[in-house]
Amino acid sequence: MADGQLRVLSTGLVQAAEQRRHTAEAERIPLTPCDLRFILLGPIQKGILFRKPTTGPTDGRTTFIIQALKSSFSRALASFYPFAGRLSVDKHADADGGRTASVYIDCNNNAGALFVHAAADGVSVADVLEPLYVPPVLWSFFPLNWMRNHHGFSEPLLAVQVTELVDGFFIGCTINHVVADGATFWRFMNFWSGICRSGDGSGGYSAEMMNGSDKSQVFSRQCRFSWMVVGNLEQEVIPPQHLKERVFHFSREKLAALKAQANAESAAAAGGGSQISSLQSLISHIWRAVFRNRSNNPDPDRDRKFLLFFGFRSRLQPRVLEDYFGNALVSQSVVLKESELLVAEKGLGRVAAAVNRVVAEQTDEKLKEAMESWIENPKFLKIGELEEGLMLLGSSPRYDVYGNDFGWGKPVAVRSGAGNKFDGKVTVYPGVEAGSMDVEICLLPETAERLGRDLEFMAAVGV
């Protein structure tokens, strides 16, 4: 790999292709507790890697691809028009004398989403895929690095950067997390790629779907809070230096073996219980391995936490539509003693059973209580205030990542940007092969190196 210096070739705002007329409700999409809790964090940054087409004429091929991506991006925004808007706030003088605020997406201005065309000189697809750790140059393939979600009052809610490599392309996306969760984001990517590939897309949103009626079914009242609760919005952003990221591949066969082991050990230790899933088994395997390679002076009675995010589209009653626009997420920590994470005998089964119990507890009643509680006492996630030793799971193996064929073949890999990285961040994706998973783990260098030498952990990692 050469120096990997990034050259920005063009940059500009892209508006939705169609200036549709919407109802007043559709032009103002209210943000909910599930949206607003992310306002102090960084955006979602996900990108997909492609090889360049090997067939057809080469003259003007890159220019054609960039033009096709930009044109289809504009068309996709017509069905995802809030992504071309900006955040806005209404301030209220309440009857009790208090001053509160409510935040919404202003879709009326069609301010546009950012589209960047860049080139990484001397960087190949192999330079991204083959290093043991994710190469630092990858972060430059994403636009709006170090932005916080609250910057969406003035900055684009969606930004895309298409970076040319020697033998490929990387499409890096930055989406404001108060506007969309992973399900909404990948729905947009599937829609955009479909338009680019065939001129048509499925899975877009109409104005009727955006009018907030789906949100009112979930949230019983408007979300107002004291603006002062958020604290200093312009707090310093500290880049996550001195961390290493590594992507581990787990084949379908290895995942099945982990699942079988977790269920057998759990049944033997507790006399049966709910069926433990492949993902729950994998989370438990990672948690135990990272902890034993982190811990120098374990305290058997000290609590350790793994923060999980749960999509509520299928958990609430009545069920929320799968195309619910926005964040349909709540979080809950699995809490275990350090001694429980270090136990050797039937250790995977014991940890997986605890993860399984927390997942099973996310009922309709509990989820709605959590949402109402947030309105009464807003709490905003902050990377700088996470507990020492916390681990957090992001993304999902259920998203259709590899269906994003823009017309020159499917992606060969998915990667994430610099946003919201910290020691203990775990990001899970579907693997290229059906039933497999890829897991990106972000750790301090010494822990990352120990993890790679951990024979028990690496025995489950595929080649």
Short mmCIF file of C-alpha atoms in Angstrom, two decimals:
data_model
loop_
_atom_site.label_atom_id
_atom_site.label_comp_id
_atom_site.label_asym_id
_atom_site.label_seq_id
_atom_site.Cartn_x
_atom_site.Cartn_y
_atom_site.Cartn_z
CA MET A 1 0.00 0.00 0.00
CA ALA A 2 1.23 3.46 -0.84
CA ASP A 3 0.77 6.39 1.55
CA GLY A 4 -3.01 6.10 1.20
CA GLN A 5 -3.42 9.86 1.00
CA LEU A 6 -7.06 10.74 0.39
CA ARG A 7 -7.90 13.18 -2.39
CA VAL A 8 -11.36 14.74 -2.36
CA LEU A 9 -12.40 15.07 -6.01
CA SER A 10 -15.81 16.64 -5.52
CA THR A 11 -18.27 17.40 -2.76
CA GLY A 12 -21.75 18.86 -2.69
CA LEU A 13 -25.29 18.61 -1.41
CA VAL A 14 -27.77 16.39 -3.25
CA GLN A 15 -31.46 17.12 -2.95
CA ALA A 16 -34.34 14.70 -3.35
CA ALA A 17 -35.13 14.23 -7.03
CA GLU A 18 -38.82 15.00 -6.60
CA GLN A 19 -40.07 18.05 -4.72
CA ARG A 20 -43.17 16.34 -3.39
CA ARG A 21 -45.89 18.17 -1.54
CA HIS A 22 -46.50 16.70 1.89
CA THR A 23 -49.00 17.26 4.63
CA ALA A 24 -47.93 19.43 7.56
CA GLU A 25 -47.60 16.28 9.68
CA ALA A 26 -45.30 14.63 7.16
CA GLU A 27 -43.06 17.70 6.99
CA ARG A 28 -42.45 17.64 10.77
CA ILE A 29 -41.43 14.24 12.09
CA PRO A 30 -41.24 14.28 15.90
CA LEU A 31 -38.31 12.65 17.62
CA THR A 32 -39.03 10.15 20.37
CA PRO A 33 -37.16 9.03 23.50
CA CYS A 34 -35.59 6.24 21.46
CA ASP A 35 -34.27 8.85 19.01
CA LEU A 36 -33.22 11.57 21.43
CA ARG A 37 -31.15 9.43 23.77
CA PHE A 38 -28.48 9.33 21.02
CA ILE A 39 -28.22 13.11 20.60
CA LEU A 40 -24.82 13.42 22.34
CA LEU A 41 -23.27 10.45 20.52
CA GLY A 42 -21.69 10.25 17.10
CA PRO A 43 -23.63 9.11 14.03
CA ILE A 44 -23.87 5.64 12.54
CA GLN A 45 -20.95 5.06 10.18
CA LYS A 46 -21.13 1.97 8.01
CA GLY A 47 -19.56 1.26 4.64
CA ILE A 48 -19.35 -1.49 2.06
CA LEU A 49 -16.38 -2.51 -0.07
CA PHE A 50 -16.64 -3.47 -3.75
CA ARG A 51 -14.26 -4.69 -6.39
CA LYS A 52 -14.25 -2.74 -9.64
CA PRO A 53 -16.13 -4.30 -12.56
CA THR A 54 -13.93 -6.55 -14.69
CA THR A 55 -16.20 -6.66 -17.74
CA GLY A 56 -17.32 -4.05 -20.21
CA PRO A 57 -15.49 -0.98 -21.53
CA THR A 58 -12.96 0.66 -19.21
CA ASP A 59 -13.02 4.16 -20.74
CA GLY A 60 -15.18 6.40 -18.62
CA ARG A 61 -16.27 3.53 -16.37
CA THR A 62 -15.50 5.33 -13.12
CA THR A 63 -17.23 8.50 -14.28
CA PHE A 64 -20.30 6.48 -15.23
CA ILE A 65 -20.38 4.72 -11.83
CA ILE A 66 -20.11 7.98 -9.90
CA GLN A 67 -22.83 9.60 -11.99
CA ALA A 68 -25.10 6.57 -11.57
CA LEU A 69 -24.56 6.54 -7.81
CA LYS A 70 -25.25 10.26 -7.47
CA SER A 71 -28.36 10.20 -9.66
CA SER A 72 -29.87 7.17 -7.91
CA PHE A 73 -28.96 8.69 -4.53
CA SER A 74 -31.12 11.71 -5.38
CA ARG A 75 -33.98 9.45 -6.44
CA ALA A 76 -33.72 7.38 -3.28
CA LEU A 77 -33.93 10.53 -1.16
CA ALA A 78 -37.37 11.22 -2.63
CA SER A 79 -38.69 8.19 -0.72
CA PHE A 80 -36.46 8.81 2.32
CA TYR A 81 -36.95 12.55 2.25
CA PRO A 82 -36.30 13.18 5.99
CA PHE A 83 -32.64 12.32 5.31
CA ALA A 84 -32.46 15.49 3.20
CA GLY A 85 -33.83 17.62 6.04
CA ARG A 86 -32.37 19.06 9.22
CA LEU A 87 -33.15 18.88 12.91
CA SER A 88 -35.20 21.69 14.41
CA VAL A 89 -36.47 22.53 17.88
CA ASP A 90 -39.62 24.01 19.36
CA LYS A 91 -39.19 25.69 22.73
CA HIS A 92 -42.18 25.75 25.04
CA ALA A 93 -43.19 27.84 28.03
CA ASP A 94 -45.11 25.29 30.08
CA ALA A 95 -48.08 26.00 32.31
CA ASP A 96 -46.04 25.29 35.43
CA GLY A 97 -43.50 27.92 34.46
CA GLY A 98 -40.93 25.47 33.18
CA ARG A 99 -39.13 25.78 29.86
CA THR A 100 -39.04 22.67 27.74
CA ALA A 101 -38.18 21.74 24.19
CA SER A 102 -39.26 19.20 21.60
CA VAL A 103 -37.13 18.20 18.64
CA TYR A 104 -38.29 17.21 15.18
CA ILE A 105 -36.98 16.62 11.65
CA ASP A 106 -37.79 19.58 9.42
CA CYS A 107 -38.45 17.98 6.05
CA ASN A 108 -39.83 21.09 4.40
CA ASN A 109 -36.55 22.69 3.35
CA ASN A 110 -35.04 19.74 1.40
CA ALA A 111 -31.63 21.10 2.40
CA GLY A 112 -29.97 18.04 0.95
CA ALA A 113 -27.65 15.17 1.84
CA LEU A 114 -23.89 15.33 1.34
CA PHE A 115 -22.25 13.41 -1.51
CA VAL A 116 -18.45 13.18 -1.65
CA HIS A 117 -16.29 11.63 -4.37
CA ALA A 118 -12.74 10.84 -3.27
CA ALA A 119 -9.74 8.71 -4.21
CA ALA A 120 -7.30 6.85 -1.93
CA ASP A 121 -4.05 6.77 -3.88
CA GLY A 122 -2.31 3.42 -3.87
CA VAL A 123 -4.87 1.65 -1.66
CA SER A 124 -6.24 -1.67 -2.92
CA VAL A 125 -9.07 -3.93 -1.79
CA ALA A 126 -6.45 -6.27 -0.32
CA ASP A 127 -5.05 -3.38 1.75
CA VAL A 128 -8.44 -3.15 3.46
CA LEU A 129 -9.12 -6.89 3.86
CA GLU A 130 -5.77 -8.53 4.55
CA PRO A 131 -4.17 -6.69 7.51
CA LEU A 132 -4.67 -8.35 10.89
CA TYR A 133 -6.16 -5.13 12.25
CA VAL A 134 -8.41 -2.66 10.47
CA PRO A 135 -6.05 -0.17 8.77
CA PRO A 136 -6.30 3.43 10.07
CA VAL A 137 -6.77 4.76 6.52
CA LEU A 138 -10.25 3.23 6.50
CA TRP A 139 -11.63 5.96 8.76
CA SER A 140 -10.85 8.53 6.06
CA PHE A 141 -13.31 6.71 3.77
CA PHE A 142 -16.22 8.14 5.80
CA PRO A 143 -17.56 11.71 5.62
CA LEU A 144 -18.27 14.01 8.57
CA ASN A 145 -15.88 12.28 10.94
CA TRP A 146 -16.12 13.37 14.60
CA MET A 147 -19.52 14.95 14.10
CA ARG A 148 -22.06 14.57 16.91
CA ASN A 149 -25.75 13.93 16.31
CA HIS A 150 -26.75 17.31 17.75
CA HIS A 151 -24.90 18.94 14.85
CA GLY A 152 -27.86 17.85 12.72
CA PHE A 153 -29.48 21.24 13.38
CA SER A 154 -27.04 22.69 10.84
CA GLU A 155 -25.17 19.76 9.25
CA PRO A 156 -26.54 17.12 6.82
CA LEU A 157 -28.37 14.21 8.42
CA LEU A 158 -26.96 11.84 5.80
CA ALA A 159 -23.59 11.94 4.07
CA VAL A 160 -22.12 9.49 1.56
CA GLN A 161 -18.52 9.23 0.41
CA VAL A 162 -17.57 7.12 -2.60
CA THR A 163 -13.83 6.45 -2.43
CA GLU A 164 -11.99 5.05 -5.43
CA LEU A 165 -9.38 2.39 -4.68
CA VAL A 166 -6.84 0.93 -7.08
CA ASP A 167 -9.12 -2.01 -7.84
CA GLY A 168 -12.34 -1.19 -6.05
CA PHE A 169 -14.73 1.27 -4.45
CA PHE A 170 -15.74 1.93 -0.88
CA ILE A 171 -19.13 3.50 -0.18
CA GLY A 172 -18.96 5.00 3.31
CA CYS A 173 -22.13 6.39 4.89
CA THR A 174 -22.64 8.64 7.90
CA ILE A 175 -26.24 8.86 9.14
CA ASN A 176 -27.41 10.87 12.12
CA HIS A 177 -28.39 8.36 14.81
CA VAL A 178 -31.32 10.40 16.14
CA VAL A 179 -32.93 10.05 12.71
CA ALA A 180 -32.39 6.36 12.02
CA ASP A 181 -31.33 3.08 13.56
CA GLY A 182 -29.52 0.29 11.75
CA ALA A 183 -32.72 -1.22 10.37
CA THR A 184 -33.81 2.09 8.80
CA PHE A 185 -30.30 2.77 7.50
CA TRP A 186 -29.88 -0.59 5.77
CA ARG A 187 -33.42 -0.28 4.38
CA PHE A 188 -32.25 2.93 2.70
CA MET A 189 -29.11 1.25 1.36
CA ASN A 190 -31.13 -1.64 -0.07
CA PHE A 191 -33.51 0.85 -1.70
CA TRP A 192 -30.71 3.01 -3.14
CA SER A 193 -28.77 0.06 -4.54
CA GLY A 194 -31.94 -1.31 -6.13
CA ILE A 195 -32.58 1.98 -7.94
CA CYS A 196 -28.97 2.19 -9.12
CA ARG A 197 -28.93 -1.42 -10.32
CA SER A 198 -32.25 -1.67 -12.10
CA GLY A 199 -33.86 1.76 -12.04
CA ASP A 200 -36.38 0.66 -9.44
CA GLY A 201 -36.29 0.13 -5.70
CA SER A 202 -38.49 -1.49 -3.13
CA GLY A 203 -38.88 -0.64 0.52
CA GLY A 204 -39.12 3.14 0.33
CA TYR A 205 -41.35 5.38 2.41
CA SER A 206 -44.38 7.38 1.34
CA ALA A 207 -45.57 10.59 2.96
CA GLU A 208 -48.38 8.64 4.56
CA MET A 209 -45.85 6.36 6.25
CA MET A 210 -43.94 9.37 7.58
CA ASN A 211 -46.81 11.28 9.17
CA GLY A 212 -45.99 10.15 12.69
CA SER A 213 -49.00 7.88 13.14
CA ASP A 214 -46.72 4.90 13.68
CA LYS A 215 -44.86 6.83 16.38
CA SER A 216 -48.07 7.85 18.13
CA GLN A 217 -49.01 4.18 18.42
CA VAL A 218 -45.78 3.59 20.35
CA PHE A 219 -45.44 6.82 22.34
CA SER A 220 -48.52 8.02 24.16
CA ARG A 221 -47.50 11.67 24.42
CA GLN A 222 -45.19 14.24 22.93
CA CYS A 223 -41.62 14.08 24.15
CA ARG A 224 -40.66 17.32 25.86
CA PHE A 225 -37.66 17.83 28.09
CA SER A 226 -35.61 20.59 29.63
CA TRP A 227 -32.99 21.63 27.12
CA MET A 228 -30.58 22.16 30.01
CA VAL A 229 -30.75 18.44 30.80
CA VAL A 230 -28.64 17.74 27.73
CA GLY A 231 -25.77 19.72 29.23
CA ASN A 232 -23.04 21.29 27.15
CA LEU A 233 -23.81 20.22 23.59
CA GLU A 234 -20.49 21.52 22.34
CA GLN A 235 -18.45 19.24 24.58
CA GLU A 236 -15.03 18.29 23.28
CA VAL A 237 -14.90 15.38 20.86
CA ILE A 238 -11.91 13.15 21.62
CA PRO A 239 -10.91 10.82 18.78
CA PRO A 240 -10.62 7.19 19.95
CA GLN A 241 -6.84 6.88 19.75
CA HIS A 242 -4.76 3.94 20.95
CA LEU A 243 -7.38 1.38 20.03
CA LYS A 244 -7.16 -1.57 17.68
CA GLU A 245 -10.01 -3.03 15.67
CA ARG A 246 -10.04 -6.57 14.37
CA VAL A 247 -12.68 -8.40 12.37
CA PHE A 248 -13.24 -12.06 13.26
CA HIS A 249 -15.17 -14.43 11.00
CA PHE A 250 -17.42 -17.11 12.50
CA SER A 251 -18.67 -19.74 10.06
CA ARG A 252 -22.12 -21.30 10.23
CA GLU A 253 -20.54 -24.55 11.45
CA LYS A 254 -18.56 -22.84 14.21
CA LEU A 255 -21.65 -20.89 15.33
CA ALA A 256 -23.70 -24.09 15.43
CA ALA A 257 -21.03 -25.71 17.62
CA LEU A 258 -21.02 -22.73 20.01
CA LYS A 259 -24.81 -22.80 20.20
CA ALA A 260 -24.86 -26.54 20.93
CA GLN A 261 -22.20 -26.15 23.62
CA ALA A 262 -24.01 -23.21 25.27
CA ASN A 263 -27.35 -25.04 25.37
CA ALA A 264 -25.82 -28.27 26.67
CA GLU A 265 -23.89 -26.48 29.41
CA SER A 266 -26.86 -24.30 30.35
CA ALA A 267 -29.17 -27.32 30.61
CA ALA A 268 -26.65 -29.22 32.72
CA ALA A 269 -26.07 -26.27 35.06
CA ALA A 270 -29.66 -25.11 35.46
CA GLY A 271 -31.75 -28.10 34.50
CA GLY A 272 -33.08 -26.70 31.24
CA GLY A 273 -34.45 -23.35 30.16
CA SER A 274 -35.09 -21.29 27.05
CA GLN A 275 -33.29 -22.13 23.86
CA ILE A 276 -30.11 -20.08 23.56
CA SER A 277 -29.57 -18.60 20.10
CA SER A 278 -26.41 -18.53 17.99
CA LEU A 279 -26.00 -14.79 18.57
CA GLN A 280 -26.46 -15.14 22.35
CA SER A 281 -23.86 -17.91 22.36
CA LEU A 282 -21.44 -15.78 20.34
CA ILE A 283 -21.90 -12.73 22.59
CA SER A 284 -21.13 -14.90 25.61
CA HIS A 285 -18.06 -16.42 23.97
CA ILE A 286 -16.70 -12.95 23.16
CA TRP A 287 -17.50 -11.49 26.58
CA ARG A 288 -15.72 -14.26 28.46
CA ALA A 289 -12.69 -14.12 26.17
CA VAL A 290 -12.29 -10.35 26.27
CA PHE A 291 -12.68 -10.25 30.05
CA ARG A 292 -10.10 -12.93 30.80
CA ASN A 293 -7.63 -11.18 28.47
CA ARG A 294 -8.34 -7.78 30.00
CA SER A 295 -8.30 -8.61 33.68
CA ASN A 296 -5.05 -8.33 35.61
CA ASN A 297 -6.50 -8.10 39.12
CA PRO A 298 -9.98 -9.66 39.07
CA ASP A 299 -12.36 -8.98 41.93
CA PRO A 300 -14.78 -11.93 42.18
CA ASP A 301 -17.57 -9.76 43.62
CA ARG A 302 -17.29 -6.85 41.16
CA ASP A 303 -20.08 -6.45 38.60
CA ARG A 304 -19.35 -6.34 34.89
CA LYS A 305 -21.86 -5.29 32.23
CA PHE A 306 -22.58 -6.04 28.59
CA LEU A 307 -24.99 -3.48 27.11
CA LEU A 308 -27.39 -4.89 24.51
CA PHE A 309 -29.76 -2.98 22.24
CA PHE A 310 -33.11 -4.55 21.40
CA GLY A 311 -35.26 -3.72 18.41
CA PHE A 312 -38.90 -3.40 19.48
CA ARG A 313 -40.51 -3.71 16.06
CA SER A 314 -41.44 -7.33 16.79
CA ARG A 315 -41.72 -7.06 20.57
CA LEU A 316 -44.47 -4.47 21.12
CA GLN A 317 -48.16 -5.31 21.07
CA PRO A 318 -49.72 -4.54 18.72
CA ARG A 319 -46.66 -5.17 16.59
CA VAL A 320 -44.92 -2.17 15.09
CA LEU A 321 -44.51 -2.25 11.33
CA GLU A 322 -41.12 -3.46 10.13
CA ASP A 323 -40.84 -0.22 8.12
CA TYR A 324 -41.19 1.96 11.23
CA PHE A 325 -39.05 5.02 10.46
CA GLY A 326 -36.55 6.04 13.11
CA ASN A 327 -35.02 4.37 16.14
CA ALA A 328 -36.94 1.35 17.38
CA LEU A 329 -34.38 0.49 20.02
CA VAL A 330 -34.19 0.11 23.77
CA SER A 331 -31.21 -1.07 25.80
CA GLN A 332 -30.59 -3.30 28.77
CA SER A 333 -27.40 -4.54 30.40
CA VAL A 334 -26.52 -8.12 31.26
CA VAL A 335 -24.81 -7.95 34.65
CA LEU A 336 -22.52 -10.68 35.96
CA LYS A 337 -19.88 -10.95 38.65
CA GLU A 338 -16.28 -11.21 37.48
CA SER A 339 -16.14 -14.65 39.06
CA GLU A 340 -19.01 -15.77 36.81
CA LEU A 341 -17.15 -14.61 33.70
CA LEU A 342 -13.99 -16.44 34.74
CA VAL A 343 -15.54 -19.78 35.76
CA ALA A 344 -14.21 -22.59 33.59
CA GLU A 345 -16.70 -25.41 34.14
CA LYS A 346 -19.77 -24.90 31.95
CA GLY A 347 -18.77 -21.24 31.76
CA LEU A 348 -20.15 -20.56 28.29
CA GLY A 349 -23.53 -22.03 29.21
CA ARG A 350 -23.80 -20.02 32.42
CA VAL A 351 -23.03 -16.70 30.73
CA ALA A 352 -25.25 -17.48 27.74
CA ALA A 353 -28.14 -18.34 30.07
CA ALA A 354 -27.80 -14.91 31.69
CA VAL A 355 -27.82 -13.21 28.28
CA ASN A 356 -30.85 -15.29 27.30
CA ARG A 357 -32.77 -14.25 30.42
CA VAL A 358 -32.24 -10.54 29.75
CA VAL A 359 -33.41 -10.96 26.16
CA ALA A 360 -36.53 -12.84 27.31
CA GLU A 361 -37.36 -10.06 29.80
CA GLN A 362 -37.87 -7.48 27.04
CA THR A 363 -41.66 -7.72 27.03
CA ASP A 364 -44.22 -5.28 25.69
CA GLU A 365 -44.97 -4.00 29.18
CA LYS A 366 -41.35 -3.53 30.17
CA LEU A 367 -40.46 -1.75 26.93
CA LYS A 368 -43.33 0.72 27.23
CA GLU A 369 -42.46 1.41 30.86
CA ALA A 370 -38.89 2.22 29.84
CA MET A 371 -40.07 4.66 27.16
CA GLU A 372 -42.43 6.48 29.52
CA SER A 373 -39.74 6.59 32.19
CA TRP A 374 -37.37 8.34 29.79
CA ILE A 375 -39.88 11.13 29.19
CA GLU A 376 -40.11 11.68 32.95
CA ASN A 377 -36.35 11.49 33.48
CA PRO A 378 -34.37 11.92 30.24
CA LYS A 379 -30.95 10.26 30.14
CA PHE A 380 -28.57 10.76 27.25
CA LEU A 381 -25.88 8.28 26.30
CA LYS A 382 -22.32 9.63 26.45
CA ILE A 383 -19.24 7.66 25.39
CA GLY A 384 -17.11 9.51 27.93
CA GLU A 385 -19.35 8.41 30.82
CA LEU A 386 -19.51 4.69 30.08
CA GLU A 387 -18.54 2.46 32.97
CA GLU A 388 -15.04 1.06 33.07
CA GLY A 389 -14.97 -2.41 31.55
CA LEU A 390 -18.36 -2.06 29.84
CA MET A 391 -18.91 -3.93 26.60
CA LEU A 392 -21.55 -2.93 24.08
CA LEU A 393 -23.06 -4.74 21.11
CA GLY A 394 -23.98 -2.80 18.00
CA SER A 395 -25.57 -3.65 14.64
CA SER A 396 -27.17 -7.00 13.77
CA PRO A 397 -26.50 -10.10 11.67
CA ARG A 398 -30.03 -9.80 10.31
CA TYR A 399 -29.42 -6.73 8.16
CA ASP A 400 -29.24 -7.28 4.41
CA VAL A 401 -25.70 -6.03 3.88
CA TYR A 402 -24.64 -8.20 0.97
CA GLY A 403 -27.81 -7.63 -1.04
CA ASN A 404 -26.55 -4.14 -1.87
CA ASP A 405 -25.63 -4.69 -5.51
CA PHE A 406 -25.44 -1.29 -7.23
CA GLY A 407 -25.00 -2.88 -10.63
CA TRP A 408 -21.45 -4.18 -10.63
CA GLY A 409 -21.65 -7.01 -8.12
CA LYS A 410 -22.22 -7.60 -4.43
CA PRO A 411 -20.00 -6.17 -1.68
CA VAL A 412 -17.01 -8.19 -0.52
CA ALA A 413 -16.93 -6.72 3.02
CA VAL A 414 -18.57 -4.30 5.42
CA ARG A 415 -16.70 -2.01 7.81
CA SER A 416 -17.50 0.78 10.25
CA GLY A 417 -16.07 4.27 10.72
CA ALA A 418 -14.57 6.03 13.71
CA GLY A 419 -17.85 7.07 15.31
CA ASN A 420 -18.60 5.86 18.85
CA LYS A 421 -15.52 3.66 19.13
CA PHE A 422 -14.24 2.74 22.57
CA ASP A 423 -12.49 -0.12 24.36
CA GLY A 424 -15.16 -2.85 24.39
CA LYS A 425 -17.28 -1.92 21.38
CA VAL A 426 -18.47 -5.02 19.50
CA THR A 427 -20.13 -4.75 16.10
CA VAL A 428 -21.74 -7.78 14.49
CA TYR A 429 -22.61 -8.23 10.81
CA PRO A 430 -23.80 -11.08 8.62
CA GLY A 431 -20.94 -12.85 6.91
CA VAL A 432 -20.63 -13.24 3.15
CA GLU A 433 -21.58 -16.92 3.45
CA ALA A 434 -25.17 -17.59 4.51
CA GLY A 435 -25.46 -18.27 8.23
CA SER A 436 -22.02 -16.91 9.10
CA MET A 437 -21.21 -13.76 11.09
CA ASP A 438 -18.39 -11.22 11.08
CA VAL A 439 -17.61 -9.47 14.35
CA GLU A 440 -15.56 -6.30 14.67
CA ILE A 441 -14.06 -5.90 18.16
CA CYS A 442 -12.48 -2.64 19.30
CA LEU A 443 -9.99 -2.99 22.18
CA LEU A 444 -6.88 -1.53 23.75
CA PRO A 445 -3.82 -2.83 21.84
CA GLU A 446 -2.54 -5.15 24.58
CA THR A 447 -5.98 -6.73 25.05
CA ALA A 448 -6.43 -7.13 21.28
CA GLU A 449 -3.10 -8.90 21.00
CA ARG A 450 -3.87 -11.24 23.89
CA LEU A 451 -7.28 -12.05 22.43
CA GLY A 452 -5.67 -13.08 19.15
CA ARG A 453 -3.47 -15.54 21.05
CA ASP A 454 -6.32 -16.97 23.15
CA LEU A 455 -6.63 -20.58 21.97
CA GLU A 456 -10.12 -21.13 23.40
CA PHE A 457 -11.47 -18.01 21.71
CA MET A 458 -9.69 -18.55 18.40
CA ALA A 459 -10.87 -22.17 18.18
CA ALA A 460 -14.33 -20.83 17.24
CA VAL A 461 -12.99 -18.36 14.67
CA GLY A 462 -13.23 -19.42 11.04
CA VAL A 463 -10.47 -19.07 8.49
#
